[in-house]
Amino acid sequence: MRRTCAVLAAIVVVLIVAASPAWAWPPDVQAARDYAATRRGELSFTVVGPKGNVYGWRGDRAVPLASTVKVMFMVAYLRMPSVRDRDLRPSDRALLAPMIERSDNLAATRVSEIVGGRRLYRLANLAGMRHFHFVPHPWGLSSDTSGEEARFMFHLDRYIPARHDAYARYLLAHITPSQRWGIGRLHHDRWRLFFKGGWGSGTGAVEHQIAFMERGDLRIAAAVMITDSPSHPYAEQTLEGMFRRLLHDLPKPS
């Protein structure tokens, strides 16, 4: 009788797991934390699951954003009244494409000057980014948390005018190969990746990646923030290791 009950209980567990919807997927936070403990530098991370559930560690730690702030620059630019309701011109693309695809700083400076702090704070307020702080010069010192950056990426479509959503996605999906380290080195079957990195002066002092991924009707977003890493190559390895552990067993659409 006891053995029969045990078998029935095991069957119930299997059935529950099998029936669990994909949106119930959690990232492996403990594996990421264990790995972080073996790495030099200060780390924080946040993952937003398919249903909007938030997981992470030190997600309210504010850090300089470096080039990850360029995603906000792009969105604020596309939302401007003079841009949002018309087709993009070659002059628009000449600023946005290099800023996102190859992280061109001159283009970013020009875009930041065009949109200005007021539009950026308006966007931050819309996205619930209470910790966001804009620094005009140098704009890489603008700061935010992994928690707010991950949620921003998860809901990115809400903030981009529908007319320009496909173009913004294209840019985030076509980061130049030489900058596709960290999450950009990972392959997840049939998941589409959209991301942006930020690495300051390339010394390891600031190394971040923010991203969202889609497969069917599922979306996951993540942000890993690293400061005080010994070097840029070392931080690249840390980013890859963190994302590999957080996202090693992604859900499948039902």
mmCIF file of C-alpha atoms in Angstrom:
data_model
loop_
_atom_site.group_PDB
_atom_site.id
_atom_site.type_symbol
_atom_site.label_atom_id
_atom_site.label_comp_id
_atom_site.label_asym_id
_atom_site.label_seq_id
_atom_site.Cartn_x
_atom_site.Cartn_y
_atom_site.Cartn_z
ATOM 1 C CA MET A 1 0.000 0.000 0.000
ATOM 2 C CA ARG A 2 2.791 2.406 0.940
ATOM 3 C CA ARG A 3 4.604 1.620 -2.320
ATOM 4 C CA THR A 4 1.412 2.186 -4.308
ATOM 5 C CA CYS A 5 0.908 5.576 -2.675
ATOM 6 C CA ALA A 6 4.499 6.531 -3.432
ATOM 7 C CA VAL A 7 4.096 5.561 -7.086
ATOM 8 C CA LEU A 8 0.856 7.517 -7.350
ATOM 9 C CA ALA A 9 2.485 10.548 -5.744
ATOM 10 C CA ALA A 10 5.378 10.358 -8.226
ATOM 11 C CA ILE A 11 2.923 10.145 -11.117
ATOM 12 C CA VAL A 12 1.061 13.203 -9.828
ATOM 13 C CA VAL A 13 4.316 15.156 -9.584
ATOM 14 C CA VAL A 14 5.253 14.207 -13.154
ATOM 15 C CA LEU A 15 1.825 15.197 -14.429
ATOM 16 C CA ILE A 16 1.960 18.536 -12.612
ATOM 17 C CA VAL A 17 5.406 19.299 -14.022
ATOM 18 C CA ALA A 18 4.357 18.240 -17.510
ATOM 19 C CA ALA A 19 1.269 20.418 -17.313
ATOM 20 C CA SER A 20 3.084 23.430 -15.922
ATOM 21 C CA PRO A 21 2.725 26.336 -18.359
ATOM 22 C CA ALA A 22 5.876 27.715 -19.917
ATOM 23 C CA TRP A 23 5.304 31.057 -18.258
ATOM 24 C CA ALA A 24 6.040 29.442 -14.891
ATOM 25 C CA TRP A 25 9.705 28.988 -15.922
ATOM 26 C CA PRO A 26 12.213 30.410 -13.432
ATOM 27 C CA PRO A 27 15.852 31.287 -14.181
ATOM 28 C CA ASP A 28 18.532 29.477 -12.192
ATOM 29 C CA VAL A 29 19.260 32.315 -9.795
ATOM 30 C CA GLN A 30 21.183 30.146 -7.338
ATOM 31 C CA ALA A 31 23.550 28.813 -10.002
ATOM 32 C CA ALA A 32 24.207 32.382 -11.145
ATOM 33 C CA ARG A 33 24.856 33.556 -7.595
ATOM 34 C CA ASP A 34 27.195 30.647 -6.935
ATOM 35 C CA TYR A 35 29.114 31.474 -10.094
ATOM 36 C CA ALA A 36 29.211 35.185 -9.235
ATOM 37 C CA ALA A 37 30.812 34.320 -5.913
ATOM 38 C CA THR A 38 33.773 32.821 -7.800
ATOM 39 C CA ARG A 39 34.329 35.897 -9.983
ATOM 40 C CA ARG A 40 36.089 39.157 -9.253
ATOM 41 C CA GLY A 41 34.106 42.365 -9.494
ATOM 42 C CA GLU A 42 30.743 43.563 -8.194
ATOM 43 C CA LEU A 43 27.742 41.907 -9.844
ATOM 44 C CA SER A 44 23.993 42.345 -9.936
ATOM 45 C CA PHE A 45 21.380 40.813 -12.196
ATOM 46 C CA THR A 46 17.666 40.639 -12.897
ATOM 47 C CA VAL A 47 15.609 38.336 -15.105
ATOM 48 C CA VAL A 48 11.964 38.905 -16.022
ATOM 49 C CA GLY A 49 10.158 35.655 -16.809
ATOM 50 C CA PRO A 50 7.504 35.090 -19.503
ATOM 51 C CA LYS A 51 4.646 36.079 -17.195
ATOM 52 C CA GLY A 52 6.448 39.152 -15.904
ATOM 53 C CA ASN A 53 7.739 37.528 -12.716
ATOM 54 C CA VAL A 54 10.976 39.152 -11.563
ATOM 55 C CA TYR A 55 13.989 37.214 -10.283
ATOM 56 C CA GLY A 56 17.424 38.454 -9.413
ATOM 57 C CA TRP A 57 20.111 39.490 -7.013
ATOM 58 C CA ARG A 58 20.974 43.035 -5.927
ATOM 59 C CA GLY A 59 18.522 44.266 -8.530
ATOM 60 C CA ASP A 60 18.231 47.704 -6.917
ATOM 61 C CA ARG A 61 21.992 48.438 -7.124
ATOM 62 C CA ALA A 62 22.453 51.608 -9.210
ATOM 63 C CA VAL A 63 25.462 51.590 -11.539
ATOM 64 C CA PRO A 64 26.774 53.715 -14.425
ATOM 65 C CA LEU A 65 25.007 52.484 -17.561
ATOM 66 C CA ALA A 66 27.789 53.111 -20.082
ATOM 67 C CA SER A 67 26.519 52.271 -23.593
ATOM 68 C CA THR A 68 23.427 50.392 -22.446
ATOM 69 C CA VAL A 69 21.824 53.834 -22.061
ATOM 70 C CA LYS A 70 21.837 54.018 -25.863
ATOM 71 C CA VAL A 71 18.670 51.910 -25.915
ATOM 72 C CA MET A 72 16.910 54.700 -24.029
ATOM 73 C CA PHE A 73 18.422 57.242 -26.421
ATOM 74 C CA MET A 74 17.016 55.302 -29.376
ATOM 75 C CA VAL A 75 13.543 54.948 -27.861
ATOM 76 C CA ALA A 76 13.371 58.616 -26.817
ATOM 77 C CA TYR A 77 14.414 59.651 -30.334
ATOM 78 C CA LEU A 78 11.764 57.458 -31.993
ATOM 79 C CA ARG A 79 9.115 58.900 -29.643
ATOM 80 C CA MET A 80 9.799 62.538 -30.561
ATOM 81 C CA PRO A 81 6.751 64.230 -32.142
ATOM 82 C CA SER A 82 8.878 65.150 -35.155
ATOM 83 C CA VAL A 83 9.784 61.476 -35.718
ATOM 84 C CA ARG A 84 7.098 59.172 -34.317
ATOM 85 C CA ASP A 85 4.444 59.656 -37.020
ATOM 86 C CA ARG A 86 6.602 59.640 -40.149
ATOM 87 C CA ASP A 87 8.897 57.247 -41.969
ATOM 88 C CA LEU A 88 12.510 57.347 -40.879
ATOM 89 C CA ARG A 89 14.822 59.330 -43.116
ATOM 90 C CA PRO A 90 18.394 58.442 -44.073
ATOM 91 C CA SER A 91 19.555 61.069 -41.558
ATOM 92 C CA ASP A 92 17.675 59.284 -38.753
ATOM 93 C CA ARG A 93 19.134 55.917 -39.682
ATOM 94 C CA ALA A 94 22.617 57.422 -39.973
ATOM 95 C CA LEU A 95 22.409 58.253 -36.265
ATOM 96 C CA LEU A 96 20.519 55.276 -34.847
ATOM 97 C CA ALA A 97 22.124 52.397 -36.749
ATOM 98 C CA PRO A 98 25.765 53.069 -35.793
ATOM 99 C CA MET A 99 24.755 53.999 -32.237
ATOM 100 C CA ILE A 100 23.119 50.610 -31.636
ATOM 101 C CA GLU A 101 24.775 48.170 -34.043
ATOM 102 C CA ARG A 102 28.389 49.175 -33.387
ATOM 103 C CA SER A 103 27.922 51.385 -30.332
ATOM 104 C CA ASP A 104 29.228 54.551 -31.996
ATOM 105 C CA ASN A 105 29.747 57.192 -29.318
ATOM 106 C CA LEU A 106 29.687 60.228 -31.616
ATOM 107 C CA ALA A 107 26.258 59.222 -32.877
ATOM 108 C CA ALA A 108 25.116 58.624 -29.297
ATOM 109 C CA THR A 109 26.297 62.063 -28.216
ATOM 110 C CA ARG A 110 24.371 63.641 -31.057
ATOM 111 C CA VAL A 111 21.203 61.668 -30.245
ATOM 112 C CA SER A 112 21.472 62.493 -26.533
ATOM 113 C CA GLU A 113 21.745 66.192 -27.397
ATOM 114 C CA ILE A 114 18.719 65.978 -29.676
ATOM 115 C CA VAL A 115 16.446 64.201 -27.205
ATOM 116 C CA GLY A 116 17.714 65.961 -24.076
ATOM 117 C CA GLY A 117 17.218 65.146 -20.436
ATOM 118 C CA ARG A 118 13.540 66.082 -20.307
ATOM 119 C CA ARG A 119 12.520 63.452 -22.904
ATOM 120 C CA LEU A 120 14.713 60.829 -21.245
ATOM 121 C CA TYR A 121 13.169 61.457 -17.836
ATOM 122 C CA ARG A 122 9.708 61.388 -19.410
ATOM 123 C CA LEU A 123 10.516 57.963 -20.843
ATOM 124 C CA ALA A 124 11.971 56.803 -17.529
ATOM 125 C CA ASN A 125 8.838 57.922 -15.705
ATOM 126 C CA LEU A 126 6.625 56.110 -18.224
ATOM 127 C CA ALA A 127 8.676 52.933 -17.706
ATOM 128 C CA GLY A 128 8.676 53.222 -13.910
ATOM 129 C CA MET A 129 12.444 53.710 -13.760
ATOM 130 C CA ARG A 130 12.643 55.506 -10.428
ATOM 131 C CA HIS A 131 16.412 55.075 -10.102
ATOM 132 C CA PHE A 132 17.333 56.389 -13.546
ATOM 133 C CA HIS A 133 19.634 59.409 -13.483
ATOM 134 C CA PHE A 134 20.777 61.154 -16.658
ATOM 135 C CA VAL A 135 24.247 62.697 -16.864
ATOM 136 C CA PRO A 136 24.612 64.779 -20.056
ATOM 137 C CA HIS A 137 28.412 64.850 -20.121
ATOM 138 C CA PRO A 138 29.655 62.186 -20.178
ATOM 139 C CA TRP A 139 26.348 60.415 -20.797
ATOM 140 C CA GLY A 140 27.937 57.027 -19.967
ATOM 141 C CA LEU A 141 27.777 58.008 -16.294
ATOM 142 C CA SER A 142 23.981 58.014 -16.444
ATOM 143 C CA SER A 143 22.863 55.376 -13.972
ATOM 144 C CA ASP A 144 20.144 52.846 -13.243
ATOM 145 C CA THR A 145 19.612 49.377 -11.759
ATOM 146 C CA SER A 146 19.513 45.925 -13.328
ATOM 147 C CA GLY A 147 15.940 45.559 -12.085
ATOM 148 C CA GLU A 148 14.675 48.603 -13.935
ATOM 149 C CA GLU A 149 16.727 47.916 -17.063
ATOM 150 C CA ALA A 150 15.421 44.337 -17.313
ATOM 151 C CA ARG A 151 11.813 45.487 -16.906
ATOM 152 C CA PHE A 152 12.398 48.225 -19.489
ATOM 153 C CA MET A 153 13.613 45.642 -22.006
ATOM 154 C CA PHE A 154 10.749 43.270 -21.192
ATOM 155 C CA HIS A 155 8.173 45.943 -22.036
ATOM 156 C CA LEU A 156 10.222 47.722 -24.730
ATOM 157 C CA ASP A 157 7.466 47.497 -27.370
ATOM 158 C CA ARG A 158 5.191 49.572 -25.152
ATOM 159 C CA TYR A 159 7.465 52.596 -25.448
ATOM 160 C CA ILE A 160 8.395 52.460 -29.141
ATOM 161 C CA PRO A 161 5.861 53.820 -31.648
ATOM 162 C CA ALA A 162 4.410 50.886 -33.611
ATOM 163 C CA ARG A 163 5.596 52.490 -36.848
ATOM 164 C CA HIS A 164 9.232 52.136 -35.736
ATOM 165 C CA ASP A 165 9.144 48.933 -33.697
ATOM 166 C CA ALA A 166 10.442 46.679 -36.479
ATOM 167 C CA TYR A 167 13.419 48.964 -37.099
ATOM 168 C CA ALA A 168 14.346 49.144 -33.405
ATOM 169 C CA ARG A 169 14.169 45.350 -33.201
ATOM 170 C CA TYR A 170 16.328 45.018 -36.295
ATOM 171 C CA LEU A 171 19.070 47.147 -34.753
ATOM 172 C CA LEU A 172 19.065 45.263 -31.449
ATOM 173 C CA ALA A 173 19.202 41.954 -33.336
ATOM 174 C CA HIS A 174 22.152 43.007 -35.522
ATOM 175 C CA ILE A 175 24.887 43.985 -33.087
ATOM 176 C CA THR A 176 28.212 43.859 -34.915
ATOM 177 C CA PRO A 177 29.970 40.470 -34.526
ATOM 178 C CA SER A 178 32.952 41.960 -32.697
ATOM 179 C CA GLN A 179 30.629 43.082 -29.869
ATOM 180 C CA ARG A 180 28.649 39.860 -29.524
ATOM 181 C CA TRP A 181 30.253 38.554 -26.372
ATOM 182 C CA GLY A 182 28.447 37.440 -23.213
ATOM 183 C CA ILE A 183 24.839 36.621 -24.054
ATOM 184 C CA GLY A 184 25.673 37.124 -27.722
ATOM 185 C CA ARG A 185 27.783 33.941 -27.686
ATOM 186 C CA LEU A 186 24.967 31.721 -26.449
ATOM 187 C CA HIS A 187 22.620 29.783 -28.691
ATOM 188 C CA HIS A 188 19.082 28.999 -27.595
ATOM 189 C CA ASP A 189 17.119 26.984 -30.139
ATOM 190 C CA ARG A 190 14.490 29.095 -31.936
ATOM 191 C CA TRP A 191 14.811 31.974 -29.471
ATOM 192 C CA ARG A 192 15.453 35.379 -31.043
ATOM 193 C CA LEU A 193 17.885 37.634 -29.182
ATOM 194 C CA PHE A 194 17.793 41.438 -28.957
ATOM 195 C CA PHE A 195 20.458 43.061 -26.790
ATOM 196 C CA LYS A 196 22.865 45.904 -26.114
ATOM 197 C CA GLY A 197 26.125 45.950 -24.204
ATOM 198 C CA GLY A 198 27.968 48.661 -22.361
ATOM 199 C CA TRP A 199 31.626 48.504 -21.418
ATOM 200 C CA GLY A 200 32.794 51.985 -20.537
ATOM 201 C CA SER A 201 36.411 52.585 -21.470
ATOM 202 C CA GLY A 202 37.096 48.883 -21.956
ATOM 203 C CA THR A 203 39.031 48.448 -18.710
ATOM 204 C CA GLY A 204 36.524 46.218 -16.944
ATOM 205 C CA ALA A 205 35.394 49.015 -14.631
ATOM 206 C CA VAL A 206 31.890 48.861 -16.144
ATOM 207 C CA GLU A 207 30.601 45.873 -18.131
ATOM 208 C CA HIS A 208 26.878 45.305 -18.706
ATOM 209 C CA GLN A 209 24.416 43.656 -21.059
ATOM 210 C CA ILE A 210 20.661 44.172 -21.261
ATOM 211 C CA ALA A 211 18.506 41.953 -23.450
ATOM 212 C CA PHE A 212 15.174 40.423 -24.292
ATOM 213 C CA MET A 213 14.514 37.119 -26.036
ATOM 214 C CA GLU A 214 11.433 35.819 -27.829
ATOM 215 C CA ARG A 215 10.131 32.458 -28.991
ATOM 216 C CA GLY A 216 6.556 32.254 -30.170
ATOM 217 C CA ASP A 217 4.440 34.136 -27.641
ATOM 218 C CA LEU A 218 7.082 33.876 -24.896
ATOM 219 C CA ARG A 219 9.380 36.698 -23.889
ATOM 220 C CA ILE A 220 12.186 36.834 -21.333
ATOM 221 C CA ALA A 221 14.312 39.852 -20.440
ATOM 222 C CA ALA A 222 17.548 40.072 -18.484
ATOM 223 C CA ALA A 223 20.180 42.521 -17.323
ATOM 224 C CA VAL A 224 23.570 41.655 -15.867
ATOM 225 C CA MET A 225 25.594 44.541 -14.458
ATOM 226 C CA ILE A 226 29.289 44.252 -13.554
ATOM 227 C CA THR A 227 31.545 46.894 -12.020
ATOM 228 C CA ASP A 228 35.194 46.724 -10.944
ATOM 229 C CA SER A 229 36.072 43.690 -13.043
ATOM 230 C CA PRO A 230 39.845 43.156 -13.482
ATOM 231 C CA SER A 231 39.708 43.566 -17.278
ATOM 232 C CA HIS A 232 37.409 43.690 -20.271
ATOM 233 C CA PRO A 233 38.174 40.087 -21.403
ATOM 234 C CA TYR A 234 37.617 38.847 -17.844
ATOM 235 C CA ALA A 235 34.245 40.633 -17.715
ATOM 236 C CA GLU A 236 33.267 39.153 -21.092
ATOM 237 C CA GLN A 237 33.781 35.689 -19.607
ATOM 238 C CA THR A 238 31.798 36.627 -16.510
ATOM 239 C CA LEU A 239 28.861 37.890 -18.581
ATOM 240 C CA GLU A 240 28.799 34.706 -20.632
ATOM 241 C CA GLY A 241 28.979 32.562 -17.512
ATOM 242 C CA MET A 242 26.184 34.480 -15.806
ATOM 243 C CA PHE A 243 23.801 34.336 -18.757
ATOM 244 C CA ARG A 244 24.657 30.691 -19.430
ATOM 245 C CA ARG A 245 23.561 29.761 -15.907
ATOM 246 C CA LEU A 246 20.534 32.014 -15.745
ATOM 247 C CA LEU A 247 19.142 30.912 -19.110
ATOM 248 C CA HIS A 248 20.375 27.327 -19.435
ATOM 249 C CA ASP A 249 16.936 25.690 -19.549
ATOM 250 C CA LEU A 250 14.550 28.015 -21.359
ATOM 251 C CA PRO A 251 10.855 27.136 -21.624
ATOM 252 C CA LYS A 252 9.142 25.921 -24.781
ATOM 253 C CA PRO A 253 5.873 27.354 -26.074
ATOM 254 C CA SER A 254 2.830 25.180 -25.395
#
